[in-house]
């Protein structure tokens, strides 16, 4: 049986257009999925929208719509963006769908019956935008510690989840599963900031608004939006439904990706809910940092937002996907800068990658009328060195990618591109041609094509169109030659023919003009 790989993104709040920061999580998730798919695994990517809560009720009202009309429109908009970004999700869940709501009610009942949820009274400071209650001591200058906005003192009859009961079990789980949380410092944050000071029981119902899932046995209570939202990862697979085939096949998730602001919910509440349901925990939860702007968080009110569509329309999808993954180290915040974007485009994509392809295609045309020469399989010294280096880079890429260090792993591919460019300067094919050293020239052209094929495979998870374009230009047609199956082989290309005239995949940008353009866009 094939290995399976189930990966999830957070489900997004339908609160308007997604900026590149929000798109980042999904690009990352899709790229990781594609990588596993190219390795022949049975992959499944889930994304969706988180559609309940007071904030959404208010947004819909402002827009003159019913909440359901509002969230459906937003989900449609999100799906359009994902299509534009070639995000190949396998399921899109909206938490207002019956398949989700019914199961959340069942889960709540189950937790209540087994005594994990009990009835009490809640008084606390509530932040409406964050949909979170805070204790007096958690407030910062009397305001919400997460977003800095005003909070309201609210008191209500409510149900509580017995978090305390699970604290030790959770700590033990962290200890015994070193891959559960990545990067590791997030684990220490959870332990020191939340678990060690003592976990409070969590209030899991609200009565102050309507737009949410009702507790079946006590319908004036609405289920807390985080309990509702977190369970999407299993309701989408049919957990507790009549058909739970997908759940049986894919749960536990192999990877759940979340931004740093929602780490606490995913690293503490989510595993505890799963423990209470007696379900296995996801293998890894990856917490990534944020894309920031020079003046702080991206926000419409600050007028410093950059939307993925703007970049895609002007520079093409792959340069955006490349930039997001290459520039954004998972474990620290990164400031989006127009200079960095243009530089990456001109240097990495145009100078390094596009030129390597162009030079190679034109030389194979010039010296062998476009036919990729056969290779006898016995490398001379310089070819051998290139082969060894290439295989070593593939290993390095694999290791880092599997550890979810995407920026570093992509750097390894670009090291390989640089090394392959250097190989042209070392072998000097023009001299080999002049001196009629045909065998060496053949081996040289073969290695260049072979390395381009390998590079195309390596970038394919995150730059699919570019990879396909490279395969087309170097005459690689068979699917097996485009995935991991023969990635490490150096003797598999047979009868390939490059295209007659190479087509640049990335054209050099006028740096000054584009930096200006991006700065202006960011002001709008
Ligand atoms: N609805 C919740 C998630 C519930 S999951 C059960 C939510 N939604 S969100 O729309 O506000 O955020 C979705 C994701 O986008 C989060 O992982 C968040 O961290 C991420 N990002 C939002 N802004 C971001 C940046 N500027 N940079 C990187 N990621 C960003 O939270």
Coordinates of C-alpha atoms and ligand atoms in Angstrom, one line a residue:
X1 CA 0.0 0.0 0.0
X2 CA 1.1 3.5 -0.8
X3 CA 2.2 5.7 2.1
X4 CA -0.3 8.4 2.9
X5 CA 0.2 12.1 3.6
X6 CA -2.5 14.2 5.1
X7 CA -1.8 17.9 5.4
X8 CA -4.0 20.7 6.6
X9 CA -4.0 24.5 6.6
X10 CA -5.9 26.5 9.2
X11 CA -9.4 27.3 8.1
X12 CA -9.5 31.0 7.3
X13 CA -11.7 33.7 8.7
X14 CA -13.8 35.0 5.9
X15 CA -13.1 38.6 6.6
X16 CA -12.1 40.0 3.2
X17 CA -9.4 39.6 0.6
X18 CA -6.4 37.4 1.5
X19 CA -3.0 39.2 1.5
X20 CA 0.3 37.4 0.8
X21 CA 0.7 36.7 4.5
X22 CA -2.5 34.6 4.6
X23 CA -1.7 33.0 1.3
X24 CA 1.7 31.9 2.6
X25 CA 0.3 29.0 4.8
X26 CA -1.6 27.6 1.9
X27 CA 1.3 27.8 -0.6
X28 CA 3.5 26.1 1.9
X29 CA 0.9 23.3 2.5
X30 CA 0.3 22.8 -1.2
X31 CA 4.0 22.6 -2.0
X32 CA 4.6 20.1 0.8
X33 CA 1.7 18.1 -0.6
X34 CA 3.0 18.2 -4.1
X35 CA 6.4 17.0 -2.9
X36 CA 4.9 13.9 -1.3
X37 CA 2.7 13.3 -4.4
X38 CA 5.8 13.3 -6.6
X39 CA 7.3 10.7 -4.3
X40 CA 4.3 8.5 -5.2
X41 CA 2.4 8.9 -1.9
X42 CA -1.3 9.1 -1.5
X43 CA -1.8 12.7 -0.5
X44 CA -4.7 14.7 0.9
X45 CA -4.8 18.5 1.5
X46 CA -7.6 20.1 3.4
X47 CA -8.3 23.8 3.6
X48 CA -11.5 25.8 4.2
X49 CA -13.2 28.7 6.1
X50 CA -14.0 29.2 9.7
X51 CA -17.4 30.8 9.5
X52 CA -19.1 31.1 12.9
X53 CA -18.8 33.7 15.6
X54 CA -19.9 37.2 16.6
X55 CA -17.3 38.9 14.4
X56 CA -18.8 37.3 11.3
X57 CA -22.3 38.0 12.3
X58 CA -21.3 41.7 12.6
X59 CA -19.5 41.7 9.3
X60 CA -22.5 40.2 7.5
X61 CA -24.7 42.9 9.0
X62 CA -22.4 45.6 7.8
X63 CA -22.5 44.2 4.3
X64 CA -26.3 43.9 4.4
X65 CA -26.3 40.2 4.1
X66 CA -27.3 37.2 6.1
X67 CA -24.3 35.5 7.7
X68 CA -24.7 32.5 5.4
X69 CA -24.8 34.6 2.3
X70 CA -21.8 36.5 3.5
X71 CA -19.7 33.4 4.3
X72 CA -20.6 31.7 1.0
X73 CA -19.5 34.7 -1.0
X74 CA -16.2 34.8 0.9
X75 CA -15.6 31.0 0.4
X76 CA -16.2 31.5 -3.3
X77 CA -13.6 34.3 -3.3
X78 CA -11.1 32.2 -1.4
X79 CA -11.6 29.3 -3.9
X80 CA -11.0 31.7 -6.8
X81 CA -7.7 32.8 -5.3
X82 CA -6.6 29.2 -4.6
X83 CA -7.4 28.4 -8.2
X84 CA -5.3 31.3 -9.4
X85 CA -2.4 30.1 -7.1
X86 CA -2.8 26.5 -8.3
X87 CA -3.5 25.2 -4.8
X88 CA -4.6 21.6 -5.3
X89 CA -6.7 21.1 -2.3
X90 CA -8.6 17.8 -2.0
X91 CA -11.4 19.2 0.2
X92 CA -12.6 22.6 1.1
X93 CA -14.6 22.7 4.3
X94 CA -16.9 25.5 5.4
X95 CA -17.8 25.2 9.1
X96 CA -21.4 26.2 8.2
X97 CA -21.9 22.9 6.2
X98 CA -24.2 20.4 7.8
X99 CA -21.6 17.7 7.6
X100 CA -19.5 19.7 10.0
X101 CA -22.2 21.2 12.3
X102 CA -23.8 17.8 13.0
X103 CA -20.6 16.2 14.0
X104 CA -19.5 19.1 16.2
X105 CA -22.8 18.7 18.1
X106 CA -22.0 15.0 18.5
X107 CA -18.5 15.6 19.7
X108 CA -19.8 18.1 22.2
X109 CA -22.4 15.6 23.5
X110 CA -19.8 12.9 23.8
X111 CA -17.4 15.1 25.7
X112 CA -20.3 16.1 28.0
X113 CA -21.4 12.6 28.6
X114 CA -17.9 11.4 29.5
X115 CA -17.5 14.3 32.0
X116 CA -14.9 16.3 30.1
X117 CA -17.4 19.2 29.7
X118 CA -19.3 20.5 32.7
X119 CA -21.7 23.4 33.3
X120 CA -20.6 26.5 35.3
X121 CA -20.6 30.3 35.1
X122 CA -18.1 32.5 33.4
X123 CA -16.9 36.0 34.0
X124 CA -14.1 37.5 32.1
X125 CA -12.8 40.0 29.7
X126 CA -13.9 39.2 26.2
X127 CA -12.2 40.4 23.0
X128 CA -14.8 40.4 20.2
X129 CA -12.3 40.4 17.2
X130 CA -10.2 37.6 18.7
X131 CA -13.3 35.8 20.1
X132 CA -11.3 35.0 23.2
X133 CA -11.9 35.5 26.9
X134 CA -9.0 36.8 29.0
X135 CA -8.4 36.9 32.8
X136 CA -7.6 40.3 34.3
X137 CA -3.9 39.4 34.6
X138 CA -3.7 38.4 31.0
X139 CA -4.7 41.9 29.8
X140 CA -2.0 44.3 28.6
X141 CA -2.8 47.8 29.8
X142 CA -6.4 46.8 30.1
X143 CA -6.6 45.7 26.5
X144 CA -6.5 42.5 24.5
X145 CA -3.1 40.9 24.8
X146 CA -3.3 39.6 21.2
X147 CA -4.6 42.5 19.2
X148 CA -4.4 45.4 21.6
X149 CA -8.1 46.3 21.2
X150 CA -10.7 47.2 23.8
X151 CA -12.2 44.2 25.8
X152 CA -15.6 43.9 27.5
X153 CA -16.4 42.4 30.9
X154 CA -18.9 39.7 30.3
X155 CA -20.6 37.2 32.6
X156 CA -22.6 34.2 31.5
X157 CA -23.7 30.7 32.3
X158 CA -21.4 28.5 30.4
X159 CA -20.0 25.1 29.8
X160 CA -16.3 24.4 30.5
X161 CA -13.8 21.9 29.3
X162 CA -11.6 20.2 31.9
X163 CA -8.3 21.3 30.5
X164 CA -6.5 20.9 33.8
X165 CA -7.1 17.2 33.8
X166 CA -5.0 16.8 30.7
X167 CA -2.0 19.0 31.5
X168 CA 0.3 16.3 32.6
X169 CA -0.7 13.9 29.9
X170 CA 0.1 16.7 27.3
X171 CA 3.5 17.4 28.8
X172 CA 4.3 13.8 28.7
X173 CA 3.2 13.6 25.1
X174 CA 5.4 16.5 24.1
X175 CA 8.4 14.8 25.8
X176 CA 7.8 11.5 24.1
X177 CA 7.2 12.9 20.6
X178 CA 10.1 15.2 19.6
X179 CA 8.6 15.7 16.2
X180 CA 5.2 16.7 17.4
X181 CA 6.0 20.5 17.4
X182 CA 8.2 22.2 14.9
X183 CA 10.2 24.4 15.4
X184 CA 11.1 23.1 18.8
X185 CA 11.2 26.5 20.6
X186 CA 7.5 26.7 20.2
X187 CA 7.2 23.7 22.5
X188 CA 9.1 25.5 25.2
X189 CA 6.9 28.6 24.8
X190 CA 3.8 26.5 25.4
X191 CA 5.3 24.8 28.4
X192 CA 6.7 28.0 30.0
X193 CA 3.9 30.4 29.2
X194 CA 0.8 28.3 29.4
X195 CA 1.2 24.8 30.8
X196 CA 3.6 25.4 33.8
X197 CA 1.7 28.4 35.1
X198 CA -1.3 26.2 35.2
X199 CA -3.9 25.5 32.5
X200 CA -7.3 27.0 33.2
X201 CA -10.4 25.1 32.3
X202 CA -11.7 26.5 29.0
X203 CA -15.1 28.1 28.5
X204 CA -16.5 26.3 25.5
X205 CA -19.9 27.9 25.0
X206 CA -21.4 31.4 24.5
X207 CA -24.8 32.8 25.0
X208 CA -24.2 36.4 23.9
X209 CA -24.8 35.8 20.2
X210 CA -26.5 33.5 17.8
X211 CA -24.3 32.8 14.8
X212 CA -22.8 29.4 15.7
X213 CA -23.5 25.7 16.4
X214 CA -26.0 25.1 19.1
X215 CA -25.5 22.6 21.9
X216 CA -28.1 20.0 21.1
X217 CA -29.2 19.4 24.6
X218 CA -29.1 23.1 25.7
X219 CA -29.7 25.1 22.6
X220 CA -29.4 28.6 24.1
X221 CA -25.7 27.8 24.2
X222 CA -23.5 28.2 21.2
X223 CA -20.4 26.1 20.9
X224 CA -17.2 28.1 21.3
X225 CA -15.9 29.0 17.9
X226 CA -12.4 27.4 18.5
X227 CA -13.9 24.0 19.6
X228 CA -16.1 24.2 16.5
X229 CA -13.2 25.3 14.2
X230 CA -10.5 22.9 15.4
X231 CA -12.6 19.8 14.8
X232 CA -12.8 20.6 11.1
X233 CA -9.7 18.6 10.6
X234 CA -11.6 15.4 11.4
X235 CA -15.2 16.3 10.5
X236 CA -14.0 16.9 6.9
X237 CA -12.8 13.3 6.8
X238 CA -16.1 12.0 8.0
X239 CA -15.3 11.3 11.7
X240 CA -18.4 10.0 13.5
X241 CA -20.4 10.2 10.3
X242 CA -22.0 7.3 8.3
X243 CA -19.0 7.1 6.0
X244 CA -15.7 7.5 7.8
X245 CA -13.6 5.9 5.1
X246 CA -11.4 9.0 4.6
X247 CA -11.0 9.3 8.4
X248 CA -9.8 5.7 8.7
X249 CA -7.5 6.2 5.8
X250 CA -5.9 9.6 6.6
X251 CA -6.1 10.3 10.3
X252 CA -3.9 11.1 12.1
X253 CA -2.7 14.0 10.0
X254 CA 0.9 13.9 9.0
X255 CA 1.3 17.6 9.1
X256 CA -0.8 20.5 10.3
X257 CA 0.5 24.0 9.4
X258 CA -0.5 27.0 11.5
X259 CA 0.7 30.6 12.0
X260 CA 2.3 31.7 15.2
X261 CA -0.8 33.6 16.4
X262 CA -2.9 30.4 16.6
X263 CA -0.1 28.1 18.0
X264 CA -1.6 28.0 21.5
X265 CA -5.0 26.7 20.1
X266 CA -3.3 24.0 18.1
X267 CA -0.5 23.0 20.4
X268 CA -2.6 22.9 23.6
X269 CA -6.4 22.8 23.1
X270 CA -6.4 20.7 19.9
X271 CA -4.2 17.8 21.2
X272 CA -6.2 17.8 24.5
X273 CA -9.5 17.6 22.6
X274 CA -8.1 14.7 20.6
X275 CA -6.9 13.0 23.8
X276 CA -10.4 13.4 25.2
X277 CA -11.9 11.8 22.1
X278 CA -9.3 9.0 22.4
X279 CA -7.9 9.8 19.0
X280 CA -4.3 9.7 17.9
X281 CA -2.6 13.1 17.6
X282 CA -1.2 14.6 14.4
X283 CA 2.4 13.6 13.7
X284 CA 3.7 17.1 13.4
X285 CA 2.3 20.6 13.9
X286 CA 4.4 23.2 12.2
X287 CA 4.2 26.7 13.4
X288 CA 5.4 29.4 11.0
X289 CA 6.1 33.0 11.6
X290 CA 4.7 36.0 9.8
X291 CA 5.3 38.1 6.8
X292 CA 5.5 41.7 8.1
X293 CA 5.8 45.1 6.5
X294 CA 8.4 47.7 7.4
X295 CA 5.9 49.4 9.6
X296 CA 4.6 46.3 11.3
X297 CA 1.7 44.0 10.6
X298 CA 0.0 44.1 7.2
X299 CA -3.3 45.7 7.5
X300 CA -5.8 47.5 5.4
X301 CA -6.1 50.3 7.9
X302 CA -2.4 51.0 7.7
X303 CA -2.5 50.8 3.9
X304 CA 0.5 48.5 3.7
X305 CA -1.1 45.4 2.3
X306 CA 0.2 43.4 -0.7
X307 CA -2.2 41.0 -2.4
X308 CA -1.0 37.9 -4.2
X309 CA -3.1 38.7 -7.3
X310 CA -1.1 41.9 -7.9
X311 CA 2.2 40.0 -7.9
X312 CA 0.9 37.1 -9.9
X313 CA -0.5 39.4 -12.7
X314 CA 2.7 41.2 -13.1
X315 CA 5.4 38.6 -12.4
X316 CA 3.7 35.2 -12.8
X317 CA 2.6 32.7 -10.2
X318 CA 5.8 30.8 -9.9
X319 CA 7.9 33.8 -8.9
X320 CA 5.4 34.5 -6.1
X321 CA 5.4 31.0 -4.9
X322 CA 9.2 30.9 -5.1
X323 CA 9.6 34.1 -3.2
X324 CA 7.2 33.2 -0.4
X325 CA 9.0 29.9 0.3
X326 CA 12.5 31.0 -0.4
X327 CA 12.4 34.3 1.5
X328 CA 10.3 33.3 4.4
X329 CA 12.1 31.3 7.0
X330 CA 9.5 29.3 8.9
X331 CA 11.1 30.1 12.3
X332 CA 11.3 33.9 12.2
X333 CA 9.3 36.9 10.9
X334 CA 10.3 38.3 7.6
X335 CA 9.7 41.8 6.3
X336 CA 8.4 41.9 2.8
X337 CA 10.6 44.2 0.7
X338 CA 10.2 45.2 -3.0
X339 CA 14.0 45.2 -3.3
X340 CA 14.2 41.6 -2.1
X341 CA 11.4 40.5 -4.5
X342 CA 13.0 42.1 -7.5
X343 CA 16.5 40.9 -6.6
X344 CA 15.3 37.3 -6.2
X345 CA 13.5 37.5 -9.5
X346 CA 16.5 39.0 -11.4
X347 CA 19.3 36.9 -9.8
X348 CA 17.8 33.6 -8.8
X349 CA 15.2 33.1 -11.4
X350 CA 16.6 35.0 -14.4
X351 CA 20.4 34.9 -14.1
X352 CA 20.7 31.5 -12.5
X353 CA 17.8 29.3 -13.6
X354 CA 16.6 30.8 -16.8
X355 CA 20.1 31.3 -18.2
X356 CA 21.2 27.8 -17.4
X357 CA 18.3 26.5 -19.4
X358 CA 18.9 28.9 -22.2
X359 CA 22.6 28.3 -22.6
X360 CA 22.0 24.5 -22.5
X361 CA 19.2 24.4 -25.1
X362 CA 21.2 26.6 -27.4
X363 CA 24.4 24.5 -27.1
X364 CA 22.5 21.2 -27.7
X365 CA 21.0 22.8 -30.8
X366 CA 24.4 24.2 -32.0
X367 CA 26.5 21.1 -31.4
X368 CA 24.0 18.2 -31.9
X369 CA 21.1 19.7 -33.9
X370 CA 18.9 19.5 -30.8
X371 CA 19.4 15.8 -30.1
X372 CA 20.4 15.1 -26.5
X373 CA 23.4 12.9 -26.9
X374 CA 23.5 9.4 -25.3
X375 CA 25.8 9.0 -22.4
X376 CA 28.0 5.9 -22.0
X377 CA 27.7 5.9 -18.2
X378 CA 31.4 6.3 -17.4
X379 CA 32.0 9.8 -16.2
X380 CA 35.3 11.5 -16.5
X381 CA 36.6 13.4 -13.5
X382 CA 34.8 16.6 -14.0
X383 CA 31.5 14.8 -14.8
X384 CA 31.9 12.6 -11.8
X385 CA 32.4 15.5 -9.5
X386 CA 29.2 17.1 -10.8
X387 CA 27.3 13.8 -10.4
X388 CA 28.5 13.4 -6.8
X389 CA 27.7 17.0 -5.9
X390 CA 24.3 16.7 -7.4
X391 CA 23.3 13.6 -5.5
X392 CA 24.6 15.2 -2.4
X393 CA 22.5 18.3 -3.0
X394 CA 19.4 16.1 -3.5
X395 CA 20.0 14.5 -0.1
X396 CA 20.5 17.8 1.5
X397 CA 17.4 19.2 -0.1
X398 CA 15.4 16.2 1.0
X399 CA 16.6 16.3 4.6
X400 CA 15.8 20.0 5.1
X401 CA 12.5 19.9 3.2
X402 CA 11.4 16.9 5.4
X403 CA 12.3 18.9 8.4
X404 CA 10.2 21.8 7.0
X405 CA 13.1 24.1 6.6
X406 CA 11.8 25.2 3.2
X407 CA 14.0 28.3 2.7
X408 CA 17.1 26.4 3.5
X409 CA 16.1 23.4 1.4
X410 CA 15.4 25.6 -1.6
X411 CA 18.8 27.2 -1.2
X412 CA 20.3 23.7 -1.7
X413 CA 18.6 23.6 -5.2
X414 CA 20.0 27.0 -6.0
X415 CA 23.5 25.8 -5.0
X416 CA 23.0 23.0 -7.5
X417 CA 22.0 25.5 -10.2
X418 CA 25.1 27.6 -9.5
X419 CA 27.3 24.5 -9.5
X420 CA 25.8 23.4 -12.9
X421 CA 26.4 26.8 -14.3
X422 CA 29.9 26.6 -13.1
X423 CA 30.3 23.2 -14.8
X424 CA 29.7 24.9 -18.1
X425 CA 32.6 27.3 -17.4
X426 CA 34.8 24.4 -16.3
X427 CA 34.2 22.1 -19.2
X428 CA 34.2 24.9 -21.8
X429 CA 32.0 23.1 -24.4
X430 CA 32.9 25.7 -27.1
X431 CA 36.6 24.6 -26.8
X432 CA 35.6 20.9 -26.8
X433 CA 33.7 21.6 -30.0
X434 CA 36.6 23.4 -31.6
X435 CA 39.0 20.7 -30.6
X436 CA 36.6 18.0 -31.8
X437 CA 36.6 16.2 -28.5
X438 CA 33.2 14.8 -29.3
X439 CA 32.8 12.2 -26.5
X440 CA 33.6 14.8 -23.9
X441 CA 31.2 17.3 -25.5
X442 CA 28.5 14.6 -25.6
X443 CA 29.0 13.8 -21.9
X444 CA 28.9 17.5 -21.1
X445 CA 25.6 18.1 -22.9
X446 CA 24.1 15.0 -21.4
X447 CA 25.0 16.1 -17.9
X448 CA 23.6 19.6 -18.4
X449 CA 20.3 18.2 -19.6
X450 CA 20.2 15.6 -16.8
X451 CA 20.9 18.2 -14.2
X452 CA 18.1 20.5 -15.6
X453 CA 15.8 17.5 -15.4
X454 CA 16.7 17.0 -11.8
X455 CA 16.4 20.7 -11.0
X456 CA 12.9 20.7 -12.6
X457 CA 11.9 17.8 -10.5
X458 CA 13.1 19.5 -7.3
X459 CA 11.3 22.8 -8.0
X460 CA 8.2 21.1 -9.2
X461 CA 6.4 20.9 -5.8
X462 CA 6.4 24.7 -5.6
X463 CA 7.0 25.9 -9.2
X464 CA 4.9 23.5 -11.3
X465 CA 4.6 25.6 -14.5
X466 CA 8.3 26.4 -14.6
X467 CA 9.2 22.7 -14.1
X468 CA 6.8 21.8 -16.9
X469 CA 8.3 24.4 -19.1
X470 CA 11.8 23.1 -18.5
X471 CA 10.7 19.5 -19.2
X472 CA 9.2 20.7 -22.5
X473 CA 12.2 22.7 -23.6
X474 CA 14.6 19.8 -22.9
X475 CA 12.3 17.2 -24.4
X476 CA 11.4 15.2 -21.3
X477 CA 8.0 13.6 -21.9
X478 CA 7.5 10.5 -19.7
X479 CA 5.8 11.2 -16.4
X480 CA 8.2 8.8 -14.6
X481 CA 11.1 11.0 -15.7
X482 CA 9.4 14.0 -14.1
X483 CA 9.0 12.6 -10.5
X484 CA 11.1 11.1 -7.8
X485 CA 11.3 7.6 -9.4
X486 CA 14.4 8.3 -11.5
X487 CA 15.5 11.5 -9.8
X488 CA 18.9 10.1 -8.8
X489 CA 19.7 8.2 -12.1
X490 CA 22.2 9.5 -14.6
X491 CA 21.5 7.2 -17.5
X492 CA 17.8 7.3 -18.2
X493 CA 17.3 9.9 -20.8
X494 CA 16.8 8.3 -24.2
X495 CA 16.1 10.1 -27.5
X496 CA 15.3 13.5 -26.1
X497 CA 15.1 16.4 -28.4
X498 CA 15.4 20.0 -27.1
X499 CA 13.1 22.7 -28.7
X500 CA 14.6 24.5 -31.7
X501 CA 14.9 27.9 -30.0
X502 CA 15.1 28.2 -26.3
X503 CA 12.5 30.4 -24.6
X504 CA 13.6 32.4 -21.6
X505 CA 11.4 31.4 -18.6
X506 CA 12.1 34.6 -16.7
X507 CA 13.0 37.9 -18.3
X508 CA 15.2 40.4 -16.5
X509 CA 13.2 43.1 -14.8
X510 CA 14.1 46.7 -14.7
X511 CA 14.9 46.8 -11.0
X512 CA 14.3 50.5 -10.4
X513 CA 10.9 50.6 -12.2
X514 CA 9.6 47.5 -10.5
X515 CA 10.7 48.6 -7.0
X516 CA 8.8 51.8 -7.6
X517 CA 5.8 49.9 -8.9
X518 CA 5.7 47.7 -5.8
X519 CA 6.2 50.6 -3.4
X520 CA 3.2 52.4 -5.0
X521 CA 1.0 49.3 -4.9
X522 CA 1.8 48.9 -1.2
X523 CA 0.6 52.4 -0.6
X524 CA -2.8 51.9 -2.2
Ligands
LIG1 N1 -9.8 31.0 11.7 C1 -8.5 30.9 12.3 C2 -7.9 29.5 12.2 C3 -8.8 28.4 12.7 S1 -8.0 26.9 12.4 C4 -8.9 25.8 13.2 C5 -7.6 31.9 11.8 N2 -7.9 32.4 10.6 S2 -7.1 33.6 9.9 O1 -7.7 33.8 8.6 O2 -7.0 34.8 10.7 O3 -5.6 33.2 9.7 C6 -5.3 32.1 8.8 C7 -3.8 31.8 8.8 O4 -3.1 32.9 8.2 C8 -3.2 31.7 10.2 O5 -2.3 30.6 10.3 C9 -2.4 33.0 10.4 O6 -1.3 32.9 11.2 C10 -1.9 33.2 8.9 N3 -1.5 34.6 8.7 C11 -2.2 35.7 8.8 N4 -1.4 36.8 8.5 C12 -0.2 36.4 8.2 C13 1.0 37.0 7.8 N5 1.1 38.3 7.7 N6 2.1 36.1 7.6 C14 2.0 34.8 7.6 N7 0.9 34.2 8.0 C15 -0.2 34.9 8.3 O7 -6.6 32.3 12.4

